[in-house]
Amino acid sequence: MPETHTSGNTDPDMVVPLRFGAFRDRDEGGDGATLLYLGVFILLLAFFILLNSISHFHDEKVGAVIRSVDQAFSTQALLTGAAGDRQHSRRDAARAVQDLGDLIRAQLPLAKVEAGTETGTLVVALPAANLFLADGSAVRPSHQALMDRMARTLERRPHRVLVRAEFLFATKGAADPSALMTRAGVLARTVTALGADPASLSVGLESGAETGQVRLLFTVQAGEGAQ
């Protein structure tokens, strides 16, 4: 049997496993680095979770405010119409009143016309005989186009916008006020038959002006005052 030779101390208890010791030292150092890495990772993860939570918190607040405003304005629009649409309807009514004033100036030279282009108002004063037949039973046929325009001006409009009209006949010096009321009724029935909204029209007598005069008042109204 061949001889075997060993170098150094052959006592098993005295052998130092150098390679095993080196690995153990490196593993202990690696565990420390791993723990440090995990600690930094957890801190960064917590930081990003916090940022994400804050971001969602602000999104929820902004979303709640937007929903609240949108709901408020949607409800208002259902009740009164959008503000832009209502403004457009009001401008259309004011333009109709202005066009009516221009037509009255052209067809009734004796009429006194005062118009507020910005406010949508029109005041017309003229002799009643210029509008009616001699017996007061009907409007003169020559004024049919004027009656048509007046009726279109007094049509029902959307978004609670309307043109109100008052036909006032002067009673000062009148021997028979009932004849004036007859003429007022004739004028009102004529324009309503052509499409004017009866709710926007009223007729009456006034004592300030001389008899034989009639005043026609037109005013654009919008909002709470318009039913």
PDB file of C-alpha atoms in Angstrom:
ATOM      1  CA  MET A   1       0.000   0.000   0.000  1.00  0.00           C
ATOM      2  CA  PRO A   2       1.590   3.320  -0.961  1.00  0.00           C
ATOM      3  CA  GLU A   3       2.450   5.805   1.674  1.00  0.00           C
ATOM      4  CA  THR A   4       0.615   9.064   1.990  1.00  0.00           C
ATOM      5  CA  HIS A   5       2.128  12.280   3.225  1.00  0.00           C
ATOM      6  CA  THR A   6       0.357  15.238   4.817  1.00  0.00           C
ATOM      7  CA  SER A   7       1.807  18.548   5.734  1.00  0.00           C
ATOM      8  CA  GLY A   8       1.160  20.434   8.935  1.00  0.00           C
ATOM      9  CA  ASN A   9      -0.934  19.304  11.859  1.00  0.00           C
ATOM     10  CA  THR A  10      -3.177  16.395  10.998  1.00  0.00           C
ATOM     11  CA  ASP A  11      -5.319  16.617  14.134  1.00  0.00           C
ATOM     12  CA  PRO A  12      -8.932  16.959  12.910  1.00  0.00           C
ATOM     13  CA  ASP A  13      -9.817  19.186  15.783  1.00  0.00           C
ATOM     14  CA  MET A  14      -7.078  21.641  14.954  1.00  0.00           C
ATOM     15  CA  VAL A  15      -7.930  22.010  11.264  1.00  0.00           C
ATOM     16  CA  VAL A  16      -9.129  25.485  10.356  1.00  0.00           C
ATOM     17  CA  PRO A  17     -11.516  25.420   7.391  1.00  0.00           C
ATOM     18  CA  LEU A  18     -10.205  28.590   5.795  1.00  0.00           C
ATOM     19  CA  ARG A  19     -12.443  28.451   2.783  1.00  0.00           C
ATOM     20  CA  PHE A  20     -15.571  27.950   4.898  1.00  0.00           C
ATOM     21  CA  GLY A  21     -14.582  30.816   7.166  1.00  0.00           C
ATOM     22  CA  ALA A  22     -14.146  33.112   4.170  1.00  0.00           C
ATOM     23  CA  PHE A  23     -17.604  32.323   2.896  1.00  0.00           C
ATOM     24  CA  ARG A  24     -19.182  32.891   6.314  1.00  0.00           C
ATOM     25  CA  ASP A  25     -17.537  36.314   6.670  1.00  0.00           C
ATOM     26  CA  ARG A  26     -18.734  37.329   3.199  1.00  0.00           C
ATOM     27  CA  ASP A  27     -22.293  36.148   3.933  1.00  0.00           C
ATOM     28  CA  GLU A  28     -22.453  38.218   7.121  1.00  0.00           C
ATOM     29  CA  GLY A  29     -21.339  41.306   5.219  1.00  0.00           C
ATOM     30  CA  GLY A  30     -23.875  40.569   2.443  1.00  0.00           C
ATOM     31  CA  ASP A  31     -26.706  40.306   4.961  1.00  0.00           C
ATOM     32  CA  GLY A  32     -25.937  43.805   6.224  1.00  0.00           C
ATOM     33  CA  ALA A  33     -25.936  45.265   2.748  1.00  0.00           C
ATOM     34  CA  THR A  34     -29.166  43.470   1.928  1.00  0.00           C
ATOM     35  CA  LEU A  35     -30.848  44.815   5.057  1.00  0.00           C
ATOM     36  CA  LEU A  36     -29.664  48.324   4.233  1.00  0.00           C
ATOM     37  CA  TYR A  37     -30.966  47.968   0.672  1.00  0.00           C
ATOM     38  CA  LEU A  38     -34.327  46.697   1.902  1.00  0.00           C
ATOM     39  CA  GLY A  39     -34.585  49.543   4.394  1.00  0.00           C
ATOM     40  CA  VAL A  40     -33.961  52.166   1.699  1.00  0.00           C
ATOM     41  CA  PHE A  41     -36.403  50.419  -0.629  1.00  0.00           C
ATOM     42  CA  ILE A  42     -39.133  50.373   2.033  1.00  0.00           C
ATOM     43  CA  LEU A  43     -38.579  54.075   2.782  1.00  0.00           C
ATOM     44  CA  LEU A  44     -38.813  54.940  -0.918  1.00  0.00           C
ATOM     45  CA  LEU A  45     -41.910  52.760  -1.298  1.00  0.00           C
ATOM     46  CA  ALA A  46     -43.567  54.466   1.677  1.00  0.00           C
ATOM     47  CA  PHE A  47     -42.649  57.873   0.219  1.00  0.00           C
ATOM     48  CA  PHE A  48     -44.219  57.057  -3.161  1.00  0.00           C
ATOM     49  CA  ILE A  49     -47.327  55.622  -1.480  1.00  0.00           C
ATOM     50  CA  LEU A  50     -47.668  58.877   0.457  1.00  0.00           C
ATOM     51  CA  LEU A  51     -47.311  60.947  -2.737  1.00  0.00           C
ATOM     52  CA  ASN A  52     -49.851  58.769  -4.500  1.00  0.00           C
ATOM     53  CA  SER A  53     -52.314  59.130  -1.618  1.00  0.00           C
ATOM     54  CA  ILE A  54     -51.935  62.920  -1.603  1.00  0.00           C
ATOM     55  CA  SER A  55     -52.442  63.015  -5.360  1.00  0.00           C
ATOM     56  CA  HIS A  56     -55.661  60.991  -5.154  1.00  0.00           C
ATOM     57  CA  PHE A  57     -56.858  63.156  -2.269  1.00  0.00           C
ATOM     58  CA  HIS A  58     -56.510  66.312  -4.363  1.00  0.00           C
ATOM     59  CA  ASP A  59     -58.099  64.622  -7.371  1.00  0.00           C
ATOM     60  CA  GLU A  60     -61.094  63.666  -5.273  1.00  0.00           C
ATOM     61  CA  LYS A  61     -61.431  67.198  -3.891  1.00  0.00           C
ATOM     62  CA  VAL A  62     -61.212  68.772  -7.337  1.00  0.00           C
ATOM     63  CA  GLY A  63     -63.602  66.197  -8.756  1.00  0.00           C
ATOM     64  CA  ALA A  64     -66.121  66.854  -5.995  1.00  0.00           C
ATOM     65  CA  VAL A  65     -65.993  70.614  -6.626  1.00  0.00           C
ATOM     66  CA  ILE A  66     -66.406  70.158 -10.382  1.00  0.00           C
ATOM     67  CA  ARG A  67     -69.346  67.807  -9.911  1.00  0.00           C
ATOM     68  CA  SER A  68     -70.992  70.238  -7.507  1.00  0.00           C
ATOM     69  CA  VAL A  69     -70.634  73.218  -9.868  1.00  0.00           C
ATOM     70  CA  ASP A  70     -71.763  71.176 -12.846  1.00  0.00           C
ATOM     71  CA  GLN A  71     -74.824  69.951 -10.980  1.00  0.00           C
ATOM     72  CA  ALA A  72     -75.752  73.475  -9.877  1.00  0.00           C
ATOM     73  CA  PHE A  73     -75.488  74.928 -13.362  1.00  0.00           C
ATOM     74  CA  SER A  74     -77.258  71.967 -14.963  1.00  0.00           C
ATOM     75  CA  THR A  75     -80.220  72.454 -12.600  1.00  0.00           C
ATOM     76  CA  GLN A  76     -80.298  76.177 -13.313  1.00  0.00           C
ATOM     77  CA  ALA A  77     -80.239  75.509 -17.033  1.00  0.00           C
ATOM     78  CA  LEU A  78     -83.240  73.210 -16.708  1.00  0.00           C
ATOM     79  CA  LEU A  79     -85.167  75.954 -14.930  1.00  0.00           C
ATOM     80  CA  THR A  80     -84.236  79.019 -16.963  1.00  0.00           C
ATOM     81  CA  GLY A  81     -82.146  77.880 -19.890  1.00  0.00           C
ATOM     82  CA  ALA A  82     -78.450  78.450 -20.419  1.00  0.00           C
ATOM     83  CA  ALA A  83     -77.305  82.018 -19.853  1.00  0.00           C
ATOM     84  CA  GLY A  84     -75.964  82.306 -23.416  1.00  0.00           C
ATOM     85  CA  ASP A  85     -79.222  81.051 -24.932  1.00  0.00           C
ATOM     86  CA  ARG A  86     -81.300  83.402 -22.772  1.00  0.00           C
ATOM     87  CA  GLN A  87     -79.100  86.347 -23.742  1.00  0.00           C
ATOM     88  CA  HIS A  88     -79.446  85.439 -27.398  1.00  0.00           C
ATOM     89  CA  SER A  89     -83.235  85.282 -27.049  1.00  0.00           C
ATOM     90  CA  ARG A  90     -83.254  88.677 -25.357  1.00  0.00           C
ATOM     91  CA  ARG A  91     -81.172  90.240 -28.130  1.00  0.00           C
ATOM     92  CA  ASP A  92     -83.541  88.740 -30.691  1.00  0.00           C
ATOM     93  CA  ALA A  93     -86.531  90.282 -28.892  1.00  0.00           C
ATOM     94  CA  ALA A  94     -84.846  93.696 -28.663  1.00  0.00           C
ATOM     95  CA  ARG A  95     -84.047  93.555 -32.365  1.00  0.00           C
ATOM     96  CA  ALA A  96     -87.706  92.737 -33.130  1.00  0.00           C
ATOM     97  CA  VAL A  97     -88.829  95.770 -31.103  1.00  0.00           C
ATOM     98  CA  GLN A  98     -86.346  97.989 -32.943  1.00  0.00           C
ATOM     99  CA  ASP A  99     -87.538  96.731 -36.347  1.00  0.00           C
ATOM    100  CA  LEU A 100     -91.135  97.391 -35.314  1.00  0.00           C
ATOM    101  CA  GLY A 101     -90.221 100.983 -34.437  1.00  0.00           C
ATOM    102  CA  ASP A 102     -88.578 101.460 -37.841  1.00  0.00           C
ATOM    103  CA  LEU A 103     -91.696 100.147 -39.605  1.00  0.00           C
ATOM    104  CA  ILE A 104     -93.976 102.444 -37.610  1.00  0.00           C
ATOM    105  CA  ARG A 105     -91.834 105.450 -38.562  1.00  0.00           C
ATOM    106  CA  ALA A 106     -92.106 104.460 -42.220  1.00  0.00           C
ATOM    107  CA  GLN A 107     -95.862 103.760 -42.284  1.00  0.00           C
ATOM    108  CA  LEU A 108     -97.155 106.290 -39.737  1.00  0.00           C
ATOM    109  CA  PRO A 109     -95.388 109.616 -40.307  1.00  0.00           C
ATOM    110  CA  LEU A 110     -97.532 111.358 -37.683  1.00  0.00           C
ATOM    111  CA  ALA A 111     -96.491 108.902 -34.969  1.00  0.00           C
ATOM    112  CA  LYS A 112     -94.069 110.013 -32.270  1.00  0.00           C
ATOM    113  CA  VAL A 113     -91.594 107.178 -31.699  1.00  0.00           C
ATOM    114  CA  GLU A 114     -89.183 106.904 -28.781  1.00  0.00           C
ATOM    115  CA  ALA A 115     -86.966 103.828 -28.758  1.00  0.00           C
ATOM    116  CA  GLY A 116     -84.303 102.567 -26.375  1.00  0.00           C
ATOM    117  CA  THR A 117     -82.095 100.320 -28.491  1.00  0.00           C
ATOM    118  CA  GLU A 118     -80.026  99.089 -25.525  1.00  0.00           C
ATOM    119  CA  THR A 119     -82.957  98.364 -23.197  1.00  0.00           C
ATOM    120  CA  GLY A 120     -85.387  97.027 -25.795  1.00  0.00           C
ATOM    121  CA  THR A 121     -88.142  99.586 -25.189  1.00  0.00           C
ATOM    122  CA  LEU A 122     -90.426 101.347 -27.624  1.00  0.00           C
ATOM    123  CA  VAL A 123     -93.042 104.043 -26.972  1.00  0.00           C
ATOM    124  CA  VAL A 124     -95.313 105.129 -29.820  1.00  0.00           C
ATOM    125  CA  ALA A 125     -97.877 107.947 -29.554  1.00  0.00           C
ATOM    126  CA  LEU A 126    -100.212 108.688 -32.455  1.00  0.00           C
ATOM    127  CA  PRO A 127    -103.802 109.657 -33.282  1.00  0.00           C
ATOM    128  CA  ALA A 128    -106.035 106.593 -33.014  1.00  0.00           C
ATOM    129  CA  ALA A 129    -107.743 107.612 -36.270  1.00  0.00           C
ATOM    130  CA  ASN A 130    -104.487 106.729 -38.078  1.00  0.00           C
ATOM    131  CA  LEU A 131    -104.944 103.090 -37.116  1.00  0.00           C
ATOM    132  CA  PHE A 132    -108.692 102.474 -37.346  1.00  0.00           C
ATOM    133  CA  LEU A 133    -111.492 102.853 -39.826  1.00  0.00           C
ATOM    134  CA  ALA A 134    -113.787 105.829 -39.269  1.00  0.00           C
ATOM    135  CA  ASP A 135    -116.275 103.836 -37.215  1.00  0.00           C
ATOM    136  CA  GLY A 136    -113.488 102.184 -35.171  1.00  0.00           C
ATOM    137  CA  SER A 137    -114.725  98.684 -36.012  1.00  0.00           C
ATOM    138  CA  ALA A 138    -111.449  97.450 -37.539  1.00  0.00           C
ATOM    139  CA  VAL A 139    -107.829  98.330 -38.191  1.00  0.00           C
ATOM    140  CA  ARG A 140    -107.231  99.983 -41.550  1.00  0.00           C
ATOM    141  CA  PRO A 141    -106.386  97.368 -44.225  1.00  0.00           C
ATOM    142  CA  SER A 142    -103.375  99.454 -45.273  1.00  0.00           C
ATOM    143  CA  HIS A 143    -101.766  98.611 -41.921  1.00  0.00           C
ATOM    144  CA  GLN A 144    -101.911  94.834 -42.351  1.00  0.00           C
ATOM    145  CA  ALA A 145     -98.125  94.537 -42.674  1.00  0.00           C
ATOM    146  CA  LEU A 146     -97.718  96.608 -39.516  1.00  0.00           C
ATOM    147  CA  MET A 147    -100.119  94.357 -37.619  1.00  0.00           C
ATOM    148  CA  ASP A 148     -98.211  91.272 -38.822  1.00  0.00           C
ATOM    149  CA  ARG A 149     -94.919  92.728 -37.606  1.00  0.00           C
ATOM    150  CA  MET A 150     -96.467  93.693 -34.272  1.00  0.00           C
ATOM    151  CA  ALA A 151     -97.814  90.159 -33.807  1.00  0.00           C
ATOM    152  CA  ARG A 152     -94.388  88.606 -34.532  1.00  0.00           C
ATOM    153  CA  THR A 153     -92.822  90.971 -32.029  1.00  0.00           C
ATOM    154  CA  LEU A 154     -95.257  89.748 -29.369  1.00  0.00           C
ATOM    155  CA  GLU A 155     -94.799  86.037 -30.084  1.00  0.00           C
ATOM    156  CA  ARG A 156     -93.922  83.653 -27.246  1.00  0.00           C
ATOM    157  CA  ARG A 157     -90.155  83.236 -26.918  1.00  0.00           C
ATOM    158  CA  PRO A 158     -87.976  80.591 -25.259  1.00  0.00           C
ATOM    159  CA  HIS A 159     -85.905  80.973 -22.067  1.00  0.00           C
ATOM    160  CA  ARG A 160     -88.509  83.117 -20.277  1.00  0.00           C
ATOM    161  CA  VAL A 161     -87.973  86.094 -22.568  1.00  0.00           C
ATOM    162  CA  LEU A 162     -90.953  88.065 -23.842  1.00  0.00           C
ATOM    163  CA  VAL A 163     -92.015  91.434 -25.182  1.00  0.00           C
ATOM    164  CA  ARG A 164     -94.781  93.014 -23.136  1.00  0.00           C
ATOM    165  CA  ALA A 165     -97.170  95.463 -24.828  1.00  0.00           C
ATOM    166  CA  GLU A 166     -99.668  97.980 -23.484  1.00  0.00           C
ATOM    167  CA  PHE A 167    -102.218  99.743 -25.670  1.00  0.00           C
ATOM    168  CA  LEU A 168    -103.467 102.835 -23.807  1.00  0.00           C
ATOM    169  CA  PHE A 169    -106.242 105.034 -25.164  1.00  0.00           C
ATOM    170  CA  ALA A 170    -106.586 108.592 -23.859  1.00  0.00           C
ATOM    171  CA  THR A 171    -109.909 109.495 -22.202  1.00  0.00           C
ATOM    172  CA  LYS A 172    -109.399 113.208 -21.583  1.00  0.00           C
ATOM    173  CA  GLY A 173    -112.336 115.026 -23.207  1.00  0.00           C
ATOM    174  CA  ALA A 174    -113.925 111.824 -24.478  1.00  0.00           C
ATOM    175  CA  ALA A 175    -117.724 111.849 -24.495  1.00  0.00           C
ATOM    176  CA  ASP A 176    -118.032 108.054 -24.585  1.00  0.00           C
ATOM    177  CA  PRO A 177    -115.090 106.044 -23.096  1.00  0.00           C
ATOM    178  CA  SER A 178    -116.816 102.812 -24.103  1.00  0.00           C
ATOM    179  CA  ALA A 179    -116.011 103.566 -27.751  1.00  0.00           C
ATOM    180  CA  LEU A 180    -112.332 103.744 -26.800  1.00  0.00           C
ATOM    181  CA  MET A 181    -112.523 100.376 -25.100  1.00  0.00           C
ATOM    182  CA  THR A 182    -114.080  98.996 -28.278  1.00  0.00           C
ATOM    183  CA  ARG A 183    -111.097 100.205 -30.296  1.00  0.00           C
ATOM    184  CA  ALA A 184    -108.682  98.783 -27.707  1.00  0.00           C
ATOM    185  CA  GLY A 185    -110.392  95.407 -28.003  1.00  0.00           C
ATOM    186  CA  VAL A 186    -110.257  95.518 -31.787  1.00  0.00           C
ATOM    187  CA  LEU A 187    -106.519  96.189 -31.773  1.00  0.00           C
ATOM    188  CA  ALA A 188    -105.829  93.453 -29.224  1.00  0.00           C
ATOM    189  CA  ARG A 189    -107.906  90.854 -31.076  1.00  0.00           C
ATOM    190  CA  THR A 190    -106.246  91.753 -34.380  1.00  0.00           C
ATOM    191  CA  VAL A 191    -102.687  91.101 -33.201  1.00  0.00           C
ATOM    192  CA  THR A 192    -103.557  87.990 -31.158  1.00  0.00           C
ATOM    193  CA  ALA A 193    -105.314  86.501 -34.181  1.00  0.00           C
ATOM    194  CA  LEU A 194    -102.063  86.964 -36.082  1.00  0.00           C
ATOM    195  CA  GLY A 195    -100.005  85.069 -33.465  1.00  0.00           C
ATOM    196  CA  ALA A 196     -99.265  87.478 -30.607  1.00  0.00           C
ATOM    197  CA  ASP A 197     -99.065  85.906 -27.143  1.00  0.00           C
ATOM    198  CA  PRO A 198    -102.200  87.060 -25.258  1.00  0.00           C
ATOM    199  CA  ALA A 199    -100.336  86.813 -21.921  1.00  0.00           C
ATOM    200  CA  SER A 200     -97.926  89.539 -23.025  1.00  0.00           C
ATOM    201  CA  LEU A 201    -100.625  92.000 -24.047  1.00  0.00           C
ATOM    202  CA  SER A 202    -102.803  94.396 -22.042  1.00  0.00           C
ATOM    203  CA  VAL A 203    -105.107  97.257 -23.030  1.00  0.00           C
ATOM    204  CA  GLY A 204    -106.539 100.125 -21.040  1.00  0.00           C
ATOM    205  CA  LEU A 205    -107.498 103.775 -20.754  1.00  0.00           C
ATOM    206  CA  GLU A 206    -105.424 106.694 -19.491  1.00  0.00           C
ATOM    207  CA  SER A 207    -106.561 110.159 -18.574  1.00  0.00           C
ATOM    208  CA  GLY A 208    -103.386 112.159 -19.100  1.00  0.00           C
ATOM    209  CA  ALA A 209    -103.373 112.643 -22.865  1.00  0.00           C
ATOM    210  CA  GLU A 210    -105.884 114.372 -25.095  1.00  0.00           C
ATOM    211  CA  THR A 211    -108.734 112.289 -26.442  1.00  0.00           C
ATOM    212  CA  GLY A 212    -108.130 110.629 -29.780  1.00  0.00           C
ATOM    213  CA  GLN A 213    -104.551 109.686 -28.877  1.00  0.00           C
ATOM    214  CA  VAL A 214    -103.276 106.157 -28.346  1.00  0.00           C
ATOM    215  CA  ARG A 215     -99.978 105.070 -26.851  1.00  0.00           C
ATOM    216  CA  LEU A 216     -98.345 101.754 -27.712  1.00  0.00           C
ATOM    217  CA  LEU A 217     -95.701 100.619 -25.190  1.00  0.00           C
ATOM    218  CA  PHE A 218     -93.348  97.678 -25.863  1.00  0.00           C
ATOM    219  CA  THR A 219     -90.788  96.377 -23.356  1.00  0.00           C
ATOM    220  CA  VAL A 220     -88.441  93.377 -23.480  1.00  0.00           C
ATOM    221  CA  GLN A 221     -88.461  91.368 -20.261  1.00  0.00           C
ATOM    222  CA  ALA A 222     -86.435  88.345 -19.208  1.00  0.00           C
ATOM    223  CA  GLY A 223     -85.943  86.304 -16.038  1.00  0.00           C
ATOM    224  CA  GLU A 224     -88.199  86.247 -13.008  1.00  0.00           C
ATOM    225  CA  GLY A 225     -90.565  88.886 -14.373  1.00  0.00           C
ATOM    226  CA  ALA A 226     -91.289  86.850 -17.489  1.00  0.00           C
ATOM    227  CA  GLN A 227     -93.748  84.031 -16.966  1.00  0.00           C
TER     228      GLN A 227
END
